[in-house]
mmCIF file of C-alpha atoms and ligand atoms in Angstrom:
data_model
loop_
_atom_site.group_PDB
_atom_site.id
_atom_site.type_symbol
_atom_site.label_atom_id
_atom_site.label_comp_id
_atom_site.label_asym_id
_atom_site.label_seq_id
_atom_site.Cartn_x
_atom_site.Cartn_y
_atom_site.Cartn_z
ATOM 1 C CA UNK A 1 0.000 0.000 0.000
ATOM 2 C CA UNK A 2 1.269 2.795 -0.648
ATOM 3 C CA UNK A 3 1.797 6.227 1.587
ATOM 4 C CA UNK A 4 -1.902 8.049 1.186
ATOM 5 C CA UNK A 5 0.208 11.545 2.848
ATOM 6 C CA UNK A 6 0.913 11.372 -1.109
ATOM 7 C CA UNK A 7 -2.152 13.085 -1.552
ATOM 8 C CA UNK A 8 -1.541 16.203 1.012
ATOM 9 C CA UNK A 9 -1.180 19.690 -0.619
ATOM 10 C CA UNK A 10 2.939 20.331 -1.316
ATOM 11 C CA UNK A 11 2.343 22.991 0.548
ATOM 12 C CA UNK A 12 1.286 21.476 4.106
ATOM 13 C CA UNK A 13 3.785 18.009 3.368
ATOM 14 C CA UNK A 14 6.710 20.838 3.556
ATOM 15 C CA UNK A 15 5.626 22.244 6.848
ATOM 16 C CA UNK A 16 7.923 21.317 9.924
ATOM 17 C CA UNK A 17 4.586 21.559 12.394
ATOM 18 C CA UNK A 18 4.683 23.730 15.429
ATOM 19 C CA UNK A 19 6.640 22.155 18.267
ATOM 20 C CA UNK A 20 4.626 24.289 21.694
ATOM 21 C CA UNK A 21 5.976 24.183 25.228
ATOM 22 C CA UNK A 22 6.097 21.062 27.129
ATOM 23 C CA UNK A 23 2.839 20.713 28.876
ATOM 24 C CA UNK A 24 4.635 17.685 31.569
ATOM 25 C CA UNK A 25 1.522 15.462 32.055
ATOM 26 C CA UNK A 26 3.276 13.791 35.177
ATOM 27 C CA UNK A 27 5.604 14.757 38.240
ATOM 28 C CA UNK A 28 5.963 18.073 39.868
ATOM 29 C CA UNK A 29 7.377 20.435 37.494
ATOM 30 C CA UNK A 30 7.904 23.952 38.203
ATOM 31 C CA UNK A 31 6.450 25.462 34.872
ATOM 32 C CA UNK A 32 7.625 28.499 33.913
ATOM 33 C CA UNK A 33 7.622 28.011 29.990
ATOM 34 C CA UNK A 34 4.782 28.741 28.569
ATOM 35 C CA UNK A 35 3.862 32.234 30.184
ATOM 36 C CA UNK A 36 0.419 30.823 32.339
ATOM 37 C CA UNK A 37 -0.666 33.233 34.891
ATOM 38 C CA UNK A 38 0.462 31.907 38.367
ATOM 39 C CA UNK A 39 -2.355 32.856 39.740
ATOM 40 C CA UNK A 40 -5.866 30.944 39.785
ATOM 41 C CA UNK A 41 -8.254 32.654 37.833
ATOM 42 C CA UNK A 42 -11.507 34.911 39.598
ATOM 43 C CA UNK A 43 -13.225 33.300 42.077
ATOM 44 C CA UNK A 44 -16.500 34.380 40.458
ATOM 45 C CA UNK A 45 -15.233 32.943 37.065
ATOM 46 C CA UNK A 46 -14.972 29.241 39.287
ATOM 47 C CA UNK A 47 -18.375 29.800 40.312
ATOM 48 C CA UNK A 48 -20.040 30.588 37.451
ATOM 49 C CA UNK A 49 -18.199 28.109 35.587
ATOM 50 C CA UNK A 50 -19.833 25.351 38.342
ATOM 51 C CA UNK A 51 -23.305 26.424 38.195
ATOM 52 C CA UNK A 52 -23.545 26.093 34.595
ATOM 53 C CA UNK A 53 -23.123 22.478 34.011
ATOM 54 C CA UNK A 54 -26.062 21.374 33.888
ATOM 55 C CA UNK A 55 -29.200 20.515 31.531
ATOM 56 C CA UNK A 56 -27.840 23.628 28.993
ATOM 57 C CA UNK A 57 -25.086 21.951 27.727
ATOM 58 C CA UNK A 58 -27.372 20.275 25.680
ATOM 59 C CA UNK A 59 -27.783 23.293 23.588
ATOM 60 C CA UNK A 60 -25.266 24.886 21.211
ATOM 61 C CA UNK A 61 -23.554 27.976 22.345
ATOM 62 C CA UNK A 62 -24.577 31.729 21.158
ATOM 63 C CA UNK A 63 -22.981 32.116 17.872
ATOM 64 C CA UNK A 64 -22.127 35.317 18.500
ATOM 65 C CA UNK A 65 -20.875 35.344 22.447
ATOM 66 C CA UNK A 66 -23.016 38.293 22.541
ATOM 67 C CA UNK A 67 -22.580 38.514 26.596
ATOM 68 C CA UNK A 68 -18.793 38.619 25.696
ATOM 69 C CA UNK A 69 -19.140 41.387 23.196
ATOM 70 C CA UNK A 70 -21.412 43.290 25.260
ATOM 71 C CA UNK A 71 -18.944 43.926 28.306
ATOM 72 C CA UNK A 72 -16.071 44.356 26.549
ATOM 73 C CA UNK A 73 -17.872 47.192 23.877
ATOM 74 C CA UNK A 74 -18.698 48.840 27.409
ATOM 75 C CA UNK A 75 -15.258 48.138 28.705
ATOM 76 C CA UNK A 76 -13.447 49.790 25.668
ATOM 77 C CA UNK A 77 -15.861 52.099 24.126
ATOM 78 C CA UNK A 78 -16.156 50.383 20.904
ATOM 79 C CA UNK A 79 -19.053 49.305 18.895
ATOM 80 C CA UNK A 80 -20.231 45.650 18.820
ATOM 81 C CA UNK A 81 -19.948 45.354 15.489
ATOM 82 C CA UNK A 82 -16.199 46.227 15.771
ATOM 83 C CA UNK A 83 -15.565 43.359 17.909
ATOM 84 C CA UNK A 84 -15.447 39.345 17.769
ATOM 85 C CA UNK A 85 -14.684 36.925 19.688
ATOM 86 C CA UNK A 86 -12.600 33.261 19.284
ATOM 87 C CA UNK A 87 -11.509 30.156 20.506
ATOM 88 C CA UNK A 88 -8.274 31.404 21.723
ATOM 89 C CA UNK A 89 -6.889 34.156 19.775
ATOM 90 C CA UNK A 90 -4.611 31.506 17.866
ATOM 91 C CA UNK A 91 -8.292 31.040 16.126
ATOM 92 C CA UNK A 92 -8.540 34.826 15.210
ATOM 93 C CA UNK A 93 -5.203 34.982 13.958
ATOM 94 C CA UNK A 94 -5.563 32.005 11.902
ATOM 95 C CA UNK A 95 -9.192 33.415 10.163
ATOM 96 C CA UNK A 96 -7.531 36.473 9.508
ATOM 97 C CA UNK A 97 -4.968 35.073 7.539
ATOM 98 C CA UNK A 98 -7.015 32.801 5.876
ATOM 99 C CA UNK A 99 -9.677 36.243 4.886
ATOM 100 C CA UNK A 100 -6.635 38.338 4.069
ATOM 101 C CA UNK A 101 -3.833 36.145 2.646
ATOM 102 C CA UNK A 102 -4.011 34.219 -0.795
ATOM 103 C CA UNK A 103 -1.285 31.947 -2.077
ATOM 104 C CA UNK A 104 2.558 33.514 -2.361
ATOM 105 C CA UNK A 105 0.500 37.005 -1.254
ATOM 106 C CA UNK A 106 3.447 38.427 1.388
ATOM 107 C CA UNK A 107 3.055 38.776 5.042
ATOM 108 C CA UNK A 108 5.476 40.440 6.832
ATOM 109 C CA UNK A 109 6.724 39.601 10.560
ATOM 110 C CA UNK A 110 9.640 40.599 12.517
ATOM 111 C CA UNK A 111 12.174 37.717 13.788
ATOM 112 C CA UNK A 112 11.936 36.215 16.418
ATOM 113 C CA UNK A 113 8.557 36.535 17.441
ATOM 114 C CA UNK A 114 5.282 34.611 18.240
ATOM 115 C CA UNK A 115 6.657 30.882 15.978
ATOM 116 C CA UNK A 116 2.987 30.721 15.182
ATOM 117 C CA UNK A 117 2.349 33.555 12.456
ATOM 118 C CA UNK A 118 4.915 31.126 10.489
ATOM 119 C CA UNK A 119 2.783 28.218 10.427
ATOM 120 C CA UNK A 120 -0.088 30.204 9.495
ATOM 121 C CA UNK A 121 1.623 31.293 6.277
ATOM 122 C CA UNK A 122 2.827 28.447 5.689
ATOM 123 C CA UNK A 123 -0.818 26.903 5.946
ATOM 124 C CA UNK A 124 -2.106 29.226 3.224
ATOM 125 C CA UNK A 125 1.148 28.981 1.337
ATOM 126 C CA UNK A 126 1.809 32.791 1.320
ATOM 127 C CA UNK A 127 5.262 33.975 1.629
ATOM 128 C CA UNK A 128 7.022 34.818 4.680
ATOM 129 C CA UNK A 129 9.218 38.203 5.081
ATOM 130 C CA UNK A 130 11.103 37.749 8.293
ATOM 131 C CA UNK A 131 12.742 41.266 9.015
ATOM 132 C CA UNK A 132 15.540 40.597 11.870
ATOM 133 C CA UNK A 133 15.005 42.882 14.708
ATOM 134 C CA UNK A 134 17.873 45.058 15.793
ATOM 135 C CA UNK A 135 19.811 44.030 18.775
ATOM 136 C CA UNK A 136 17.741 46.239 20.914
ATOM 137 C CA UNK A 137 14.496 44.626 20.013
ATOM 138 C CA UNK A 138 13.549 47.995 18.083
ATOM 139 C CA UNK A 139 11.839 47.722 14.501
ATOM 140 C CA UNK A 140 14.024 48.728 11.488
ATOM 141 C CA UNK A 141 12.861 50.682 8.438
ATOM 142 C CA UNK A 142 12.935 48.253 6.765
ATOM 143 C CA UNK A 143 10.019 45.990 8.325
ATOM 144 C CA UNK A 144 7.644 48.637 6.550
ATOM 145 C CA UNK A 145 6.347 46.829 3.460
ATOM 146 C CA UNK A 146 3.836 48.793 0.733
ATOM 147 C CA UNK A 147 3.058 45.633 -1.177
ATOM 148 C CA UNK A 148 2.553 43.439 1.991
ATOM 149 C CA UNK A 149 -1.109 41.880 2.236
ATOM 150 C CA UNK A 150 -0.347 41.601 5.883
ATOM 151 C CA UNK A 151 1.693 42.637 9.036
ATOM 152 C CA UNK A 152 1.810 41.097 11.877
ATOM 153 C CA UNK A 153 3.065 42.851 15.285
ATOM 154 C CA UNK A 154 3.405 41.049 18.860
ATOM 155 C CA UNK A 155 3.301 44.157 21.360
ATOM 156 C CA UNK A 156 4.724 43.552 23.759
ATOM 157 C CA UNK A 157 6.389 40.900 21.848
ATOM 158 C CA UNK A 158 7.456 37.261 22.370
ATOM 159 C CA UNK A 159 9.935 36.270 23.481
ATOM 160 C CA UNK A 160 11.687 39.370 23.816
ATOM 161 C CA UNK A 161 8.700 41.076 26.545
ATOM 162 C CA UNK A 162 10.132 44.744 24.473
ATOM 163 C CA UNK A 163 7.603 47.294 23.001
ATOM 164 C CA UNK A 164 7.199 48.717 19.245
ATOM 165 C CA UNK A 165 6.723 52.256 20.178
ATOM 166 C CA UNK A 166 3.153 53.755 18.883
ATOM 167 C CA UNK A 167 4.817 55.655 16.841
ATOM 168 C CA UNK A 168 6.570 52.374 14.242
ATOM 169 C CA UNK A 169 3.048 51.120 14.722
ATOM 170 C CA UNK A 170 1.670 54.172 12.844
ATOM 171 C CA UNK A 171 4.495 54.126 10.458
ATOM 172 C CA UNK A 172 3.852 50.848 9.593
ATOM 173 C CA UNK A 173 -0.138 51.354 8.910
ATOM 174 C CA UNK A 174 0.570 54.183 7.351
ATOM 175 C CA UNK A 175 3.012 52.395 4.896
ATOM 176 C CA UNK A 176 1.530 49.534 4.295
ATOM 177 C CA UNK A 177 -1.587 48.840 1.887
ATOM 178 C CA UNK A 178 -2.430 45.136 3.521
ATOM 179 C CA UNK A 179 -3.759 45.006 6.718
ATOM 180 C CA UNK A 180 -1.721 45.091 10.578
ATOM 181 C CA UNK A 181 -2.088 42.967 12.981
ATOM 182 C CA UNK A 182 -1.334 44.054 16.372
ATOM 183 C CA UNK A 183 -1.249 40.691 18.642
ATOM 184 C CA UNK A 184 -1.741 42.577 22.458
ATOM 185 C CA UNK A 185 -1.997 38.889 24.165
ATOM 186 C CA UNK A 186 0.801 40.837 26.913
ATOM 187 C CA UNK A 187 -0.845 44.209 26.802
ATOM 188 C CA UNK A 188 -2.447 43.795 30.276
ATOM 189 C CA UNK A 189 0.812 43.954 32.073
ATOM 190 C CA UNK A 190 2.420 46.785 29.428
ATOM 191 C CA UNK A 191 1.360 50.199 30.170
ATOM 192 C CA UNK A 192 0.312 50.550 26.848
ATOM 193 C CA UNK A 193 -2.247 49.468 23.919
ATOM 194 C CA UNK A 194 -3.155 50.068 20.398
ATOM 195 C CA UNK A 195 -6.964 50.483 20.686
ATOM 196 C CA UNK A 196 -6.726 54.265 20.350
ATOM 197 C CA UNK A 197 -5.314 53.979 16.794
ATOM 198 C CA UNK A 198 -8.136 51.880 15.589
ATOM 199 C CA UNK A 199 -9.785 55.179 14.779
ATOM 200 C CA UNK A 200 -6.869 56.399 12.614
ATOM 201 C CA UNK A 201 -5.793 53.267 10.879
ATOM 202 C CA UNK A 202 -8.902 51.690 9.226
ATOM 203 C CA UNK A 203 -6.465 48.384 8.123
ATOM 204 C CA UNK A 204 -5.928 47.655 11.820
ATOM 205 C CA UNK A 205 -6.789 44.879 13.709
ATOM 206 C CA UNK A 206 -5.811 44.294 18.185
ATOM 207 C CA UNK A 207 -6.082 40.871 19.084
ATOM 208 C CA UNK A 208 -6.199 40.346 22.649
ATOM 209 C CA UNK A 209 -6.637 36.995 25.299
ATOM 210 C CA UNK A 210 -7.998 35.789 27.742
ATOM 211 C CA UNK A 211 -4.949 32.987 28.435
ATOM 212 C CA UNK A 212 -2.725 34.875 30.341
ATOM 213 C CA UNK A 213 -3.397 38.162 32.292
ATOM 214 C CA UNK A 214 -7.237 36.826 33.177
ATOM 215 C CA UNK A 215 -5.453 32.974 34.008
ATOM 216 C CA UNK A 216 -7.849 31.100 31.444
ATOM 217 C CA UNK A 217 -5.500 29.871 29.026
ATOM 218 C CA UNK A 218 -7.886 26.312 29.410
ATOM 219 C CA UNK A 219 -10.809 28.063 28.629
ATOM 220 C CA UNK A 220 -10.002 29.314 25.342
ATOM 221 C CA UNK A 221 -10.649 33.145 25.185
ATOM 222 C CA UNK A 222 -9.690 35.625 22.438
ATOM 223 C CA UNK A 223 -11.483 38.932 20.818
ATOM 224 C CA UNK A 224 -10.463 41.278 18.322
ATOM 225 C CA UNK A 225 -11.161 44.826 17.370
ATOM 226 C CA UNK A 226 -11.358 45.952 13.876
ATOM 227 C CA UNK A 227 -13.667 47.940 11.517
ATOM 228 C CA UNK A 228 -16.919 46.498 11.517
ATOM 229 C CA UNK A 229 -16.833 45.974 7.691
ATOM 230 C CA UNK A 230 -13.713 43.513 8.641
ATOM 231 C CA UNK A 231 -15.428 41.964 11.383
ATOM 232 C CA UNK A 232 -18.065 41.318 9.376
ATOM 233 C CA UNK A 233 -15.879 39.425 6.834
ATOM 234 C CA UNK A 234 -13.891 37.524 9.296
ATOM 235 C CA UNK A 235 -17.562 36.586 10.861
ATOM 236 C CA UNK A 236 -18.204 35.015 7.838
ATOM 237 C CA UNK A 237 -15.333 32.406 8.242
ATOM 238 C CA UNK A 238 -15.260 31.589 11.001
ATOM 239 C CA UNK A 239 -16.870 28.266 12.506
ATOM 240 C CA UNK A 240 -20.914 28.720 13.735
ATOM 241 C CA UNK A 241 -19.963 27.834 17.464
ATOM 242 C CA UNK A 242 -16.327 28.356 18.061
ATOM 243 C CA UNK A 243 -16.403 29.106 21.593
ATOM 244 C CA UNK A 244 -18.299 27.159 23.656
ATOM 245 C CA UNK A 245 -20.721 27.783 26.121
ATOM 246 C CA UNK A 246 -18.539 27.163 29.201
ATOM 247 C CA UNK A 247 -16.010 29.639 27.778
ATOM 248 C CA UNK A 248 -18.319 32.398 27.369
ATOM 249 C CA UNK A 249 -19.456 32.161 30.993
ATOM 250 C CA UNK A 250 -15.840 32.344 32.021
ATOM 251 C CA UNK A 251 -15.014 35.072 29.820
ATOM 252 C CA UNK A 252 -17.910 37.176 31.354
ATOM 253 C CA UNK A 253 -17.108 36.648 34.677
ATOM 254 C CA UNK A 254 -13.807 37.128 34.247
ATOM 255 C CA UNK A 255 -14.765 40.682 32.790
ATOM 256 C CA UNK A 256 -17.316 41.075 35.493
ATOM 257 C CA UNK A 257 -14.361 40.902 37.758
ATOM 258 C CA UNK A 258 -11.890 43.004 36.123
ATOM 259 C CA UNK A 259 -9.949 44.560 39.078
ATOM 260 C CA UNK A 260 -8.949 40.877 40.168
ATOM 261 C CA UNK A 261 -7.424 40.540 36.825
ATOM 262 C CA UNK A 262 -5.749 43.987 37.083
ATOM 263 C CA UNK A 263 -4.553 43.075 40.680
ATOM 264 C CA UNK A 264 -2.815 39.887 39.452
ATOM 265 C CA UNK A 265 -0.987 41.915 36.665
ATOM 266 C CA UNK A 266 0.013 44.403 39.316
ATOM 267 C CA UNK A 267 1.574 41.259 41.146
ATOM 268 C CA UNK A 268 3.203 39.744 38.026
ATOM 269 C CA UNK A 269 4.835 43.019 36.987
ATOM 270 C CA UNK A 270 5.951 43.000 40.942
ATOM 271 C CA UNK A 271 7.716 40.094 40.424
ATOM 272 C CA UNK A 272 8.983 40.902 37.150
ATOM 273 C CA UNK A 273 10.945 43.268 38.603
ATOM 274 C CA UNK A 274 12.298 40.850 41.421
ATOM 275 C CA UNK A 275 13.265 38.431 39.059
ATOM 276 C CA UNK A 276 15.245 40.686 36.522
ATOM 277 C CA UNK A 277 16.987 42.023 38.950
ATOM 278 C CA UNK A 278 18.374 38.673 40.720
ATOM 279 C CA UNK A 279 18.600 37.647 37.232
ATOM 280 C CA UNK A 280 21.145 40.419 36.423
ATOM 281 C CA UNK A 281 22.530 39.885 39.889
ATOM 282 C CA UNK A 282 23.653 36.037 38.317
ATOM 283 C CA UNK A 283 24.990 37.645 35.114
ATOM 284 C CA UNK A 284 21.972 37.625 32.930
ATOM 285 C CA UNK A 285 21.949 40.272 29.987
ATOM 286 C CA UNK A 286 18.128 40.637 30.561
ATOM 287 C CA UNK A 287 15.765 43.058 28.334
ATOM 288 C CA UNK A 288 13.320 45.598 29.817
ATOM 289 C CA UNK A 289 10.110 43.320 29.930
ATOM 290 C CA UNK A 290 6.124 44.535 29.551
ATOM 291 C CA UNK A 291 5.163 40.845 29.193
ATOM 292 C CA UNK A 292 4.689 37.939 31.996
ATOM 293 C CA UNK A 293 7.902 36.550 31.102
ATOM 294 C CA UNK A 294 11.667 37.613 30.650
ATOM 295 C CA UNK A 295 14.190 37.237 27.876
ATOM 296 C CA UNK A 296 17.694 36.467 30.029
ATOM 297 C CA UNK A 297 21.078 36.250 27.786
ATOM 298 C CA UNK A 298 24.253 34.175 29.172
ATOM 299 C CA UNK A 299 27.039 33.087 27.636
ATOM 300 C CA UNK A 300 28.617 30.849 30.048
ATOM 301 C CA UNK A 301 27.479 28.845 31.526
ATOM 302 C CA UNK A 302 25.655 27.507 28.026
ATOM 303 C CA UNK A 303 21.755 28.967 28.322
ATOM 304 C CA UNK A 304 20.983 25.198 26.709
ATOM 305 C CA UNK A 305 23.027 23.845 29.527
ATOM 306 C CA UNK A 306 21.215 25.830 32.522
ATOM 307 C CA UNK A 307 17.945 24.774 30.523
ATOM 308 C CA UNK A 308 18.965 21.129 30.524
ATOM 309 C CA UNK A 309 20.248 21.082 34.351
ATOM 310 C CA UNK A 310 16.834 23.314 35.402
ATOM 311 C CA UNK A 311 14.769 20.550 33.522
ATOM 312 C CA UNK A 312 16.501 17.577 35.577
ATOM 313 C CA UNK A 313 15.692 19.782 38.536
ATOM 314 C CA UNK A 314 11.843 19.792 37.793
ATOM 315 C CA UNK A 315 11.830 23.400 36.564
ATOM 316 C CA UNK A 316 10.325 24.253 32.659
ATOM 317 C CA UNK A 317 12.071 27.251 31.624
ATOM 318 C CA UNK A 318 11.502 28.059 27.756
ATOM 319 C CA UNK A 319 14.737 27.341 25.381
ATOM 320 C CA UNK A 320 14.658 28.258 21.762
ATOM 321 C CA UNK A 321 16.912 26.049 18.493
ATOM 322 C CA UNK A 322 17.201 29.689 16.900
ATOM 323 C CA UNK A 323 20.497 31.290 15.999
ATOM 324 C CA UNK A 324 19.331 34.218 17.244
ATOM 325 C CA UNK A 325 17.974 33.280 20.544
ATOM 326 C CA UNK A 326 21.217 30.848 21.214
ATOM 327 C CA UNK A 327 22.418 32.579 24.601
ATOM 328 C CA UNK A 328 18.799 33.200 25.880
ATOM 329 C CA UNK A 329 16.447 31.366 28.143
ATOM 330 C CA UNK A 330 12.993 32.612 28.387
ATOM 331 C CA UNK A 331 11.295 32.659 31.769
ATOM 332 C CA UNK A 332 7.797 33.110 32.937
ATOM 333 C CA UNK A 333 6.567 35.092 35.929
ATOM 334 C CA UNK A 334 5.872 33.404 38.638
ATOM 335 C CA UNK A 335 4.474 33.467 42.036
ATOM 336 C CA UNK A 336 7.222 35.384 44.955
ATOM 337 C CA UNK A 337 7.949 31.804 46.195
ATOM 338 C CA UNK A 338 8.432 29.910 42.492
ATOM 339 C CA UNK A 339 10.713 32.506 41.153
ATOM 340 C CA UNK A 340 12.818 32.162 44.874
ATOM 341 C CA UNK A 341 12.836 28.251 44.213
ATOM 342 C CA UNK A 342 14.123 29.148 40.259
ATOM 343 C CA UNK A 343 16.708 31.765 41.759
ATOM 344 C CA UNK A 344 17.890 29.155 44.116
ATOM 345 C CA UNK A 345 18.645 26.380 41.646
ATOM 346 C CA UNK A 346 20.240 28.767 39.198
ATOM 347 C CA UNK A 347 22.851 30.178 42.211
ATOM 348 C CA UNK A 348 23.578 26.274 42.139
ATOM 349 C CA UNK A 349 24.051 26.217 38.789
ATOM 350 C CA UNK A 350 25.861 28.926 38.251
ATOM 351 C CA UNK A 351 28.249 28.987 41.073
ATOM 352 C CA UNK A 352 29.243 25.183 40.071
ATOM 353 C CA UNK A 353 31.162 26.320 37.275
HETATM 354 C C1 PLP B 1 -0.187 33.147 24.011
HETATM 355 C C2 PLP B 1 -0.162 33.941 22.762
HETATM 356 C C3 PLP B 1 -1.221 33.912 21.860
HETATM 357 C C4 PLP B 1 -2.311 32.869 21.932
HETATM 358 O O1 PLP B 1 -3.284 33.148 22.773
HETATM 359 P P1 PLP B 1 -4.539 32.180 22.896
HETATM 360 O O2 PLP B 1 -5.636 33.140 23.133
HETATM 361 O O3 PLP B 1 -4.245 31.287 24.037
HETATM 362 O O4 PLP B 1 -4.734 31.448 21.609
HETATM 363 C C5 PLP B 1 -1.204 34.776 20.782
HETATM 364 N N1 PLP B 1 -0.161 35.591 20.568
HETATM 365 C C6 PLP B 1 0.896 35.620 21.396
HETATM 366 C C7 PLP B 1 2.027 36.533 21.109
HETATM 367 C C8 PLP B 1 0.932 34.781 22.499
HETATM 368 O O5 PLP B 1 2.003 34.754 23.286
#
């Protein structure tokens, strides 16, 4: 018999498949790889959650997560009809790409960023433009493509935690003729947030989550803003029920409850600060974060070999097979008492060689 893979598109037989952070299913790890929120999420978001198993779940879902939309039009001022909402924002990226970008159309991303956007392209068989981003994380000239049918932005950006400044942002809607995505799935513990230029830059769209400053990365949570006319067309792609009812209960609790949300941030960017400073303290090279995580760069001891040693020690810190990222360990905020345990371990580590 022969292979029947044969019969998959070129297109998706040449793609490598996305390799996500270990998710341990057994033992007592210490995760800090994959940017969770150490804290549980609302209370309120629990309870709500429990009361509505029952008898409903025999229904499907609103189509629409109109409870969802509701809040957060109050919440930011924005019409309904600007807004949707998805299983995750992995799901909104990947229906705008597939409204917006045909085969070998160009979409444009910086490197290294969010490894997603490049198995979306590849998906749709568009072509990629990595643009390398200077040393300091800033954008060059460069990035700004005319003939791009999209651009795709992580602010604050992963895994570096830096900012674009508002100001590249406009440049780059300006410039461009395709559309820009801004991915805010950090902007909750930034200071900053793209929303305003909606108004300004008709070819925007802000994607924003649920899975890490409201702790509901199980739940599946994502919106985005746009025009309504673009709304309207990614509404048309997108599955009938894609998020399910459970999800849309925790999402509006969760924004029923928005101060516990913004207290937790308050707490991560706390620790944030802690952490880069003991990092430093070890002889880390670590960038100015807005994110839940920090980018830390070592060249000795190996950052693959601390990663290796912290993994046979129970702790999941985030290493990356990029050229680029070769000296650098990503870690995730924690709680005051998981990032002590993490500092402790790397003092070991360290001071053995
Ligand atoms: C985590 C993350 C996402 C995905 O968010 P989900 O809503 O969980 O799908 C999107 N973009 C970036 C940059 C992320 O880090």
């Amino acid at each position: 018999m022969s292979d029947p893979s044969r019969f998959l598109l070129p297109h998706i037989s040449r793609m490598k498949g996305y390799v996500p952070g270990e998710q341990p299913k057994q033992g007592e790890f210490l995760k800090l790889n994959t940017n969770e929120n150490p804290y549980a999420p609302s209370p309120l978001v629990l309870e709500r959650v429990r009361q509505a198993c029952d008898e409903r779940l025999r229904r499907y879902p609103d189509p629409d997560a109109s409870g969802v939309k509701s809040r957060l039009s109050k919440l930011f001022g924005l019409p309904v009809e600007s807004i949707l909402v998805g299983n995750g924002s992995d799901e909104l990226l990947n229906l705008a790409i597939r409204c917006f970008v045909g085969r070998a159309n160009r979409v444009v991303i910086p490197h290294p960023t969010y490894p997603y956007y490049e198995k979306l392209v590849q998906l749709q068989d568009g072509l990629l433009v990595r643009v390398n981003f200077e040393e300091d994380f800033t954008l060059p000239r460069e990035f700004i493509d005319a003939s791009a049918s999209m651009t795709i932005i992580a602010n604050p950006n992963s895994p570096s935690g830096t900012l674009v400044s508002n100001e590249m942002i406009e440049a780059v809607a300006t410039g461009t003729e395709g559309v820009v995505i801004l991915d805010e799935a950090y902007v909750d513990f930034s200071d900053v947030g793209g929303l305003q230029l909606l108004e300004r830059f008709p070819n925007l769209i802000v994607m924003r989550t649920m899975s890490k400053s409201f702790s509901l990365a199980a739940m599946r949570i994502g919106y985005c803003f746009a025009q309504p006319s673009v709304i309207a067309g990614l509404a048309k792609a997108k599955e009938h029920y894609n998020v399910g009812l459970l999800a849309q209960i925790a999402a509006e609790a969760a924004l029923d409850d928005l101060q516990y949300m913004k207290g937790n941030a308050e707490r991560v960017k706390k620790v944030r600060t802690d952490l880069s400073s003991e990092l430093r303290r070890l002889g880390f090279e670590v960038w100015d974060s807005a994110a839940n995580f920090v980018l830390a760069r070592i060249e000795r001891p190996k950052a693959a070999d601390i990663y290796g040693e912290l993994k046979r020690r129970n702790v999941l810190v985030r290493y990356f097979d990029d050229p680029r990222l070769r000296d650098c360990l990503r870690i995730s905020v924690g709680t005051d008492e998981e990032i002590a345990v993490l500092i402790e371990h790397l003092d070991e580590i360290i001071e053995k060689r």
